[in-house]
Amino acid sequence: MPGRGGSAPRTRGLAVATISVATVAALSGCGLAVQSADLFGVMRSGGGKPLTLVVNDGGTLRCNGAPAKPIPDRLLVVARSLTGQLDPDARKHLDLPSPAGSVYRYKVSLPKGTFSFPDTSAAHRPELAKLEQFVLEAKSRCAGGG
């Protein structure tokens, strides 16, 4: 039966090819060690010890260069929302002056730019007030406060 003998090698060849593709994919680490992008970084100065926070889209927070720690989903949702709200200021490289009476100064880095502002600006800019609140909550998750 020539038809039967002809199809067996093709089937075996297909099986070997399928196994080879699966093996290459597994060995190449497909999908392994993929790192999420940082959403934003904040440096807060004034009023004591400086604080640096970096929020990652994978749900982690790095404080003052320490290893990343997980943050609750609620804070991650706020961070993602802030990224969109702060993006226009980052694109403009906004640099609001610090008036008398301000204590903290914030420098915020996003993928599309960096901007800075004093704590007193939050009274007139709800997104900046939201960022300051986020920094307070995130700081409480840092080892030793900061």
JSON list of N, CA and C in Angstrom, two decimals, residues 18-76:
[
{"chain": "A", "resi": 18, "resn": "THR", "atom": "N", "xyz": [6.66, 19.86, 15.49]},
{"chain": "A", "resi": 18, "resn": "THR", "atom": "CA", "xyz": [5.87, 20.44, 16.58]},
{"chain": "A", "resi": 18, "resn": "THR", "atom": "C", "xyz": [6.64, 20.40, 17.88]},
{"chain": "A", "resi": 19, "resn": "ILE", "atom": "N", "xyz": [7.26, 19.27, 18.18]},
{"chain": "A", "resi": 19, "resn": "ILE", "atom": "CA", "xyz": [8.06, 19.14, 19.40]},
{"chain": "A", "resi": 19, "resn": "ILE", "atom": "C", "xyz": [9.22, 20.10, 19.36]},
{"chain": "A", "resi": 20, "resn": "SER", "atom": "N", "xyz": [9.86, 20.26, 18.23]},
{"chain": "A", "resi": 20, "resn": "SER", "atom": "CA", "xyz": [11.00, 21.16, 18.11]},
{"chain": "A", "resi": 20, "resn": "SER", "atom": "C", "xyz": [10.59, 22.61, 18.38]},
{"chain": "A", "resi": 21, "resn": "VAL", "atom": "N", "xyz": [9.47, 23.04, 17.84]},
{"chain": "A", "resi": 21, "resn": "VAL", "atom": "CA", "xyz": [8.99, 24.39, 18.07]},
{"chain": "A", "resi": 21, "resn": "VAL", "atom": "C", "xyz": [8.70, 24.60, 19.56]},
{"chain": "A", "resi": 22, "resn": "ALA", "atom": "N", "xyz": [8.06, 23.63, 20.19]},
{"chain": "A", "resi": 22, "resn": "ALA", "atom": "CA", "xyz": [7.75, 23.74, 21.61]},
{"chain": "A", "resi": 22, "resn": "ALA", "atom": "C", "xyz": [9.03, 23.78, 22.44]},
{"chain": "A", "resi": 23, "resn": "THR", "atom": "N", "xyz": [10.01, 22.99, 22.07]},
{"chain": "A", "resi": 23, "resn": "THR", "atom": "CA", "xyz": [11.28, 22.95, 22.80]},
{"chain": "A", "resi": 23, "resn": "THR", "atom": "C", "xyz": [12.00, 24.28, 22.66]},
{"chain": "A", "resi": 24, "resn": "VAL", "atom": "N", "xyz": [12.06, 24.83, 21.47]},
{"chain": "A", "resi": 24, "resn": "VAL", "atom": "CA", "xyz": [12.73, 26.11, 21.25]},
{"chain": "A", "resi": 24, "resn": "VAL", "atom": "C", "xyz": [12.04, 27.21, 22.06]},
{"chain": "A", "resi": 25, "resn": "ALA", "atom": "N", "xyz": [10.72, 27.22, 22.04]},
{"chain": "A", "resi": 25, "resn": "ALA", "atom": "CA", "xyz": [9.97, 28.22, 22.79]},
{"chain": "A", "resi": 25, "resn": "ALA", "atom": "C", "xyz": [10.25, 28.11, 24.28]},
{"chain": "A", "resi": 26, "resn": "ALA", "atom": "N", "xyz": [10.29, 26.90, 24.80]},
{"chain": "A", "resi": 26, "resn": "ALA", "atom": "CA", "xyz": [10.54, 26.70, 26.22]},
{"chain": "A", "resi": 26, "resn": "ALA", "atom": "C", "xyz": [11.96, 27.10, 26.59]},
{"chain": "A", "resi": 27, "resn": "LEU", "atom": "N", "xyz": [12.93, 26.73, 25.77]},
{"chain": "A", "resi": 27, "resn": "LEU", "atom": "CA", "xyz": [14.32, 27.04, 26.06]},
{"chain": "A", "resi": 27, "resn": "LEU", "atom": "C", "xyz": [14.63, 28.52, 25.91]},
{"chain": "A", "resi": 28, "resn": "SER", "atom": "N", "xyz": [13.92, 29.20, 25.04]},
{"chain": "A", "resi": 28, "resn": "SER", "atom": "CA", "xyz": [14.19, 30.62, 24.84]},
{"chain": "A", "resi": 28, "resn": "SER", "atom": "C", "xyz": [13.58, 31.49, 25.93]},
{"chain": "A", "resi": 29, "resn": "GLY", "atom": "N", "xyz": [12.79, 30.89, 26.81]},
{"chain": "A", "resi": 29, "resn": "GLY", "atom": "CA", "xyz": [12.22, 31.64, 27.93]},
{"chain": "A", "resi": 29, "resn": "GLY", "atom": "C", "xyz": [11.05, 32.50, 27.53]},
{"chain": "A", "resi": 30, "resn": "CYS", "atom": "N", "xyz": [10.31, 32.09, 26.55]},
{"chain": "A", "resi": 30, "resn": "CYS", "atom": "CA", "xyz": [9.16, 32.86, 26.09]},
{"chain": "A", "resi": 30, "resn": "CYS", "atom": "C", "xyz": [8.26, 33.23, 27.27]},
{"chain": "A", "resi": 31, "resn": "GLY", "atom": "N", "xyz": [8.10, 34.52, 27.50]},
{"chain": "A", "resi": 31, "resn": "GLY", "atom": "CA", "xyz": [7.19, 34.97, 28.54]},
{"chain": "A", "resi": 31, "resn": "GLY", "atom": "C", "xyz": [7.78, 34.97, 29.93]},
{"chain": "A", "resi": 32, "resn": "LEU", "atom": "N", "xyz": [9.02, 34.57, 30.09]},
{"chain": "A", "resi": 32, "resn": "LEU", "atom": "CA", "xyz": [9.63, 34.54, 31.41]},
{"chain": "A", "resi": 32, "resn": "LEU", "atom": "C", "xyz": [10.45, 35.80, 31.63]},
{"chain": "A", "resi": 33, "resn": "ALA", "atom": "N", "xyz": [10.51, 36.24, 32.85]},
{"chain": "A", "resi": 33, "resn": "ALA", "atom": "CA", "xyz": [11.32, 37.38, 33.26]},
{"chain": "A", "resi": 33, "resn": "ALA", "atom": "C", "xyz": [10.95, 38.67, 32.51]},
{"chain": "A", "resi": 34, "resn": "VAL", "atom": "N", "xyz": [9.71, 38.81, 32.14]},
{"chain": "A", "resi": 34, "resn": "VAL", "atom": "CA", "xyz": [9.26, 40.05, 31.50]},
{"chain": "A", "resi": 34, "resn": "VAL", "atom": "C", "xyz": [9.00, 41.05, 32.62]},
{"chain": "A", "resi": 35, "resn": "GLN", "atom": "N", "xyz": [9.60, 42.22, 32.50]},
{"chain": "A", "resi": 35, "resn": "GLN", "atom": "CA", "xyz": [9.44, 43.23, 33.55]},
{"chain": "A", "resi": 35, "resn": "GLN", "atom": "C", "xyz": [8.48, 44.31, 33.08]},
{"chain": "A", "resi": 36, "resn": "SER", "atom": "N", "xyz": [7.64, 44.75, 33.99]},
{"chain": "A", "resi": 36, "resn": "SER", "atom": "CA", "xyz": [6.71, 45.84, 33.70]},
{"chain": "A", "resi": 36, "resn": "SER", "atom": "C", "xyz": [7.45, 47.17, 33.74]},
{"chain": "A", "resi": 37, "resn": "ALA", "atom": "N", "xyz": [6.90, 48.14, 33.07]},
{"chain": "A", "resi": 37, "resn": "ALA", "atom": "CA", "xyz": [7.49, 49.48, 33.03]},
{"chain": "A", "resi": 37, "resn": "ALA", "atom": "C", "xyz": [7.19, 50.24, 34.32]},
{"chain": "A", "resi": 38, "resn": "ASP", "atom": "N", "xyz": [8.06, 51.19, 34.64]},
{"chain": "A", "resi": 38, "resn": "ASP", "atom": "CA", "xyz": [7.78, 52.08, 35.76]},
{"chain": "A", "resi": 38, "resn": "ASP", "atom": "C", "xyz": [6.72, 53.07, 35.32]},
{"chain": "A", "resi": 39, "resn": "LEU", "atom": "N", "xyz": [5.74, 53.32, 36.18]},
{"chain": "A", "resi": 39, "resn": "LEU", "atom": "CA", "xyz": [4.70, 54.30, 35.89]},
{"chain": "A", "resi": 39, "resn": "LEU", "atom": "C", "xyz": [5.23, 55.72, 36.10]},
{"chain": "A", "resi": 40, "resn": "PHE", "atom": "N", "xyz": [5.85, 55.94, 37.25]},
{"chain": "A", "resi": 40, "resn": "PHE", "atom": "CA", "xyz": [6.44, 57.25, 37.53]},
{"chain": "A", "resi": 40, "resn": "PHE", "atom": "C", "xyz": [7.36, 57.14, 38.74]},
{"chain": "A", "resi": 41, "resn": "GLY", "atom": "N", "xyz": [8.19, 58.16, 38.87]},
{"chain": "A", "resi": 41, "resn": "GLY", "atom": "CA", "xyz": [9.06, 58.29, 40.03]},
{"chain": "A", "resi": 41, "resn": "GLY", "atom": "C", "xyz": [8.80, 59.64, 40.66]},
{"chain": "A", "resi": 42, "resn": "VAL", "atom": "N", "xyz": [8.93, 59.71, 41.99]},
{"chain": "A", "resi": 42, "resn": "VAL", "atom": "CA", "xyz": [8.73, 60.97, 42.70]},
{"chain": "A", "resi": 42, "resn": "VAL", "atom": "C", "xyz": [9.90, 61.17, 43.66]},
{"chain": "A", "resi": 43, "resn": "MET", "atom": "N", "xyz": [10.50, 62.35, 43.60]},
{"chain": "A", "resi": 43, "resn": "MET", "atom": "CA", "xyz": [11.50, 62.73, 44.59]},
{"chain": "A", "resi": 43, "resn": "MET", "atom": "C", "xyz": [10.89, 63.87, 45.39]},
{"chain": "A", "resi": 44, "resn": "ARG", "atom": "N", "xyz": [10.84, 63.67, 46.72]},
{"chain": "A", "resi": 44, "resn": "ARG", "atom": "CA", "xyz": [10.31, 64.72, 47.59]},
{"chain": "A", "resi": 44, "resn": "ARG", "atom": "C", "xyz": [11.46, 65.22, 48.45]},
{"chain": "A", "resi": 45, "resn": "SER", "atom": "N", "xyz": [11.66, 66.52, 48.45]},
{"chain": "A", "resi": 45, "resn": "SER", "atom": "CA", "xyz": [12.71, 67.12, 49.26]},
{"chain": "A", "resi": 45, "resn": "SER", "atom": "C", "xyz": [12.11, 68.18, 50.17]},
{"chain": "A", "resi": 46, "resn": "GLY", "atom": "N", "xyz": [12.89, 68.60, 51.17]},
{"chain": "A", "resi": 46, "resn": "GLY", "atom": "CA", "xyz": [12.44, 69.59, 52.14]},
{"chain": "A", "resi": 46, "resn": "GLY", "atom": "C", "xyz": [11.78, 68.92, 53.32]},
{"chain": "A", "resi": 47, "resn": "GLY", "atom": "N", "xyz": [11.71, 69.63, 54.43]},
{"chain": "A", "resi": 47, "resn": "GLY", "atom": "CA", "xyz": [11.00, 69.11, 55.59]},
{"chain": "A", "resi": 47, "resn": "GLY", "atom": "C", "xyz": [11.56, 67.81, 56.14]},
{"chain": "A", "resi": 48, "resn": "GLY", "atom": "N", "xyz": [12.85, 67.62, 56.12]},
{"chain": "A", "resi": 48, "resn": "GLY", "atom": "CA", "xyz": [13.42, 66.39, 56.68]},
{"chain": "A", "resi": 48, "resn": "GLY", "atom": "C", "xyz": [14.14, 65.56, 55.64]},
{"chain": "A", "resi": 49, "resn": "LYS", "atom": "N", "xyz": [14.14, 64.27, 55.87]},
{"chain": "A", "resi": 49, "resn": "LYS", "atom": "CA", "xyz": [14.87, 63.33, 55.01]},
{"chain": "A", "resi": 49, "resn": "LYS", "atom": "C", "xyz": [14.23, 63.26, 53.62]},
{"chain": "A", "resi": 50, "resn": "PRO", "atom": "N", "xyz": [15.04, 63.37, 52.55]},
{"chain": "A", "resi": 50, "resn": "PRO", "atom": "CA", "xyz": [14.47, 63.24, 51.20]},
{"chain": "A", "resi": 50, "resn": "PRO", "atom": "C", "xyz": [13.86, 61.85, 50.98]},
{"chain": "A", "resi": 51, "resn": "LEU", "atom": "N", "xyz": [12.90, 61.79, 50.10]},
{"chain": "A", "resi": 51, "resn": "LEU", "atom": "CA", "xyz": [12.20, 60.54, 49.80]},
{"chain": "A", "resi": 51, "resn": "LEU", "atom": "C", "xyz": [12.16, 60.35, 48.30]},
{"chain": "A", "resi": 52, "resn": "THR", "atom": "N", "xyz": [12.49, 59.15, 47.85]},
{"chain": "A", "resi": 52, "resn": "THR", "atom": "CA", "xyz": [12.39, 58.80, 46.44]},
{"chain": "A", "resi": 52, "resn": "THR", "atom": "C", "xyz": [11.52, 57.55, 46.31]},
{"chain": "A", "resi": 53, "resn": "LEU", "atom": "N", "xyz": [10.48, 57.63, 45.50]},
{"chain": "A", "resi": 53, "resn": "LEU", "atom": "CA", "xyz": [9.57, 56.51, 45.25]},
{"chain": "A", "resi": 53, "resn": "LEU", "atom": "C", "xyz": [9.54, 56.22, 43.75]},
{"chain": "A", "resi": 54, "resn": "VAL", "atom": "N", "xyz": [9.54, 54.94, 43.40]},
{"chain": "A", "resi": 54, "resn": "VAL", "atom": "CA", "xyz": [9.37, 54.54, 42.00]},
{"chain": "A", "resi": 54, "resn": "VAL", "atom": "C", "xyz": [8.26, 53.50, 41.97]},
{"chain": "A", "resi": 55, "resn": "VAL", "atom": "N", "xyz": [7.20, 53.79, 41.23]},
{"chain": "A", "resi": 55, "resn": "VAL", "atom": "CA", "xyz": [6.03, 52.92, 41.15]},
{"chain": "A", "resi": 55, "resn": "VAL", "atom": "C", "xyz": [6.08, 52.18, 39.82]},
{"chain": "A", "resi": 56, "resn": "ASN", "atom": "N", "xyz": [5.99, 50.85, 39.90]},
{"chain": "A", "resi": 56, "resn": "ASN", "atom": "CA", "xyz": [6.05, 50.01, 38.72]},
{"chain": "A", "resi": 56, "resn": "ASN", "atom": "C", "xyz": [4.66, 49.50, 38.37]},
{"chain": "A", "resi": 57, "resn": "ASP", "atom": "N", "xyz": [4.38, 49.38, 37.08]},
{"chain": "A", "resi": 57, "resn": "ASP", "atom": "CA", "xyz": [3.07, 48.93, 36.60]},
{"chain": "A", "resi": 57, "resn": "ASP", "atom": "C", "xyz": [2.78, 47.48, 37.00]},
{"chain": "A", "resi": 58, "resn": "GLY", "atom": "N", "xyz": [3.78, 46.75, 37.41]},
{"chain": "A", "resi": 58, "resn": "GLY", "atom": "CA", "xyz": [3.58, 45.37, 37.87]},
{"chain": "A", "resi": 58, "resn": "GLY", "atom": "C", "xyz": [3.06, 45.30, 39.30]},
{"chain": "A", "resi": 59, "resn": "GLY", "atom": "N", "xyz": [2.87, 46.46, 39.93]},
{"chain": "A", "resi": 59, "resn": "GLY", "atom": "CA", "xyz": [2.31, 46.48, 41.28]},
{"chain": "A", "resi": 59, "resn": "GLY", "atom": "C", "xyz": [3.35, 46.51, 42.38]},
{"chain": "A", "resi": 60, "resn": "THR", "atom": "N", "xyz": [4.51, 47.13, 42.07]},
{"chain": "A", "resi": 60, "resn": "THR", "atom": "CA", "xyz": [5.55, 47.23, 43.10]},
{"chain": "A", "resi": 60, "resn": "THR", "atom": "C", "xyz": [5.96, 48.67, 43.31]},
{"chain": "A", "resi": 61, "resn": "LEU", "atom": "N", "xyz": [6.63, 48.89, 44.43]},
{"chain": "A", "resi": 61, "resn": "LEU", "atom": "CA", "xyz": [7.10, 50.20, 44.85]},
{"chain": "A", "resi": 61, "resn": "LEU", "atom": "C", "xyz": [8.52, 50.06, 45.36]},
{"chain": "A", "resi": 62, "resn": "ARG", "atom": "N", "xyz": [9.41, 50.94, 44.89]},
{"chain": "A", "resi": 62, "resn": "ARG", "atom": "CA", "xyz": [10.78, 51.00, 45.42]},
{"chain": "A", "resi": 62, "resn": "ARG", "atom": "C", "xyz": [10.90, 52.31, 46.19]},
{"chain": "A", "resi": 63, "resn": "CYS", "atom": "N", "xyz": [11.41, 52.23, 47.39]},
{"chain": "A", "resi": 63, "resn": "CYS", "atom": "CA", "xyz": [11.57, 53.41, 48.25]},
{"chain": "A", "resi": 63, "resn": "CYS", "atom": "C", "xyz": [13.05, 53.65, 48.50]},
{"chain": "A", "resi": 64, "resn": "ASN", "atom": "N", "xyz": [13.53, 54.83, 48.16]},
{"chain": "A", "resi": 64, "resn": "ASN", "atom": "CA", "xyz": [14.91, 55.22, 48.43]},
{"chain": "A", "resi": 64, "resn": "ASN", "atom": "C", "xyz": [15.92, 54.18, 47.98]},
{"chain": "A", "resi": 65, "resn": "GLY", "atom": "N", "xyz": [15.68, 53.55, 46.84]},
{"chain": "A", "resi": 65, "resn": "GLY", "atom": "CA", "xyz": [16.61, 52.59, 46.26]},
{"chain": "A", "resi": 65, "resn": "GLY", "atom": "C", "xyz": [16.55, 51.19, 46.87]},
{"chain": "A", "resi": 66, "resn": "ALA", "atom": "N", "xyz": [15.68, 50.96, 47.82]},
{"chain": "A", "resi": 66, "resn": "ALA", "atom": "CA", "xyz": [15.54, 49.64, 48.44]},
{"chain": "A", "resi": 66, "resn": "ALA", "atom": "C", "xyz": [14.87, 48.68, 47.45]},
{"chain": "A", "resi": 67, "resn": "PRO", "atom": "N", "xyz": [14.93, 47.38, 47.71]},
{"chain": "A", "resi": 67, "resn": "PRO", "atom": "CA", "xyz": [14.25, 46.42, 46.83]},
{"chain": "A", "resi": 67, "resn": "PRO", "atom": "C", "xyz": [12.75, 46.72, 46.74]},
{"chain": "A", "resi": 68, "resn": "ALA", "atom": "N", "xyz": [12.18, 46.36, 45.61]},
{"chain": "A", "resi": 68, "resn": "ALA", "atom": "CA", "xyz": [10.75, 46.60, 45.37]},
{"chain": "A", "resi": 68, "resn": "ALA", "atom": "C", "xyz": [9.89, 45.79, 46.32]},
{"chain": "A", "resi": 69, "resn": "LYS", "atom": "N", "xyz": [8.78, 46.41, 46.71]},
{"chain": "A", "resi": 69, "resn": "LYS", "atom": "CA", "xyz": [7.78, 45.76, 47.56]},
{"chain": "A", "resi": 69, "resn": "LYS", "atom": "C", "xyz": [6.43, 45.82, 46.85]},
{"chain": "A", "resi": 70, "resn": "PRO", "atom": "N", "xyz": [5.60, 44.82, 47.06]},
{"chain": "A", "resi": 70, "resn": "PRO", "atom": "CA", "xyz": [4.27, 44.87, 46.43]},
{"chain": "A", "resi": 70, "resn": "PRO", "atom": "C", "xyz": [3.40, 45.95, 47.07]},
{"chain": "A", "resi": 71, "resn": "ILE", "atom": "N", "xyz": [2.53, 46.52, 46.26]},
{"chain": "A", "resi": 71, "resn": "ILE", "atom": "CA", "xyz": [1.55, 47.48, 46.78]},
{"chain": "A", "resi": 71, "resn": "ILE", "atom": "C", "xyz": [0.16, 46.91, 46.53]},
{"chain": "A", "resi": 72, "resn": "PRO", "atom": "N", "xyz": [-0.81, 47.32, 47.34]},
{"chain": "A", "resi": 72, "resn": "PRO", "atom": "CA", "xyz": [-2.18, 46.82, 47.14]},
{"chain": "A", "resi": 72, "resn": "PRO", "atom": "C", "xyz": [-2.75, 47.28, 45.79]},
{"chain": "A", "resi": 73, "resn": "ASP", "atom": "N", "xyz": [-3.66, 46.50, 45.27]},
{"chain": "A", "resi": 73, "resn": "ASP", "atom": "CA", "xyz": [-4.29, 46.82, 43.98]},
{"chain": "A", "resi": 73, "resn": "ASP", "atom": "C", "xyz": [-4.89, 48.22, 43.99]},
{"chain": "A", "resi": 74, "resn": "ARG", "atom": "N", "xyz": [-5.46, 48.62, 45.10]},
{"chain": "A", "resi": 74, "resn": "ARG", "atom": "CA", "xyz": [-6.08, 49.94, 45.20]},
{"chain": "A", "resi": 74, "resn": "ARG", "atom": "C", "xyz": [-5.05, 51.05, 44.92]},
{"chain": "A", "resi": 75, "resn": "LEU", "atom": "N", "xyz": [-3.85, 50.92, 45.49]},
{"chain": "A", "resi": 75, "resn": "LEU", "atom": "CA", "xyz": [-2.81, 51.92, 45.24]},
{"chain": "A", "resi": 75, "resn": "LEU", "atom": "C", "xyz": [-2.30, 51.86, 43.80]},
{"chain": "A", "resi": 76, "resn": "LEU", "atom": "N", "xyz": [-2.25, 50.67, 43.24]},
{"chain": "A", "resi": 76, "resn": "LEU", "atom": "CA", "xyz": [-1.82, 50.54, 41.85]},
{"chain": "A", "resi": 76, "resn": "LEU", "atom": "C", "xyz": [-2.81, 51.22, 40.91]}
]
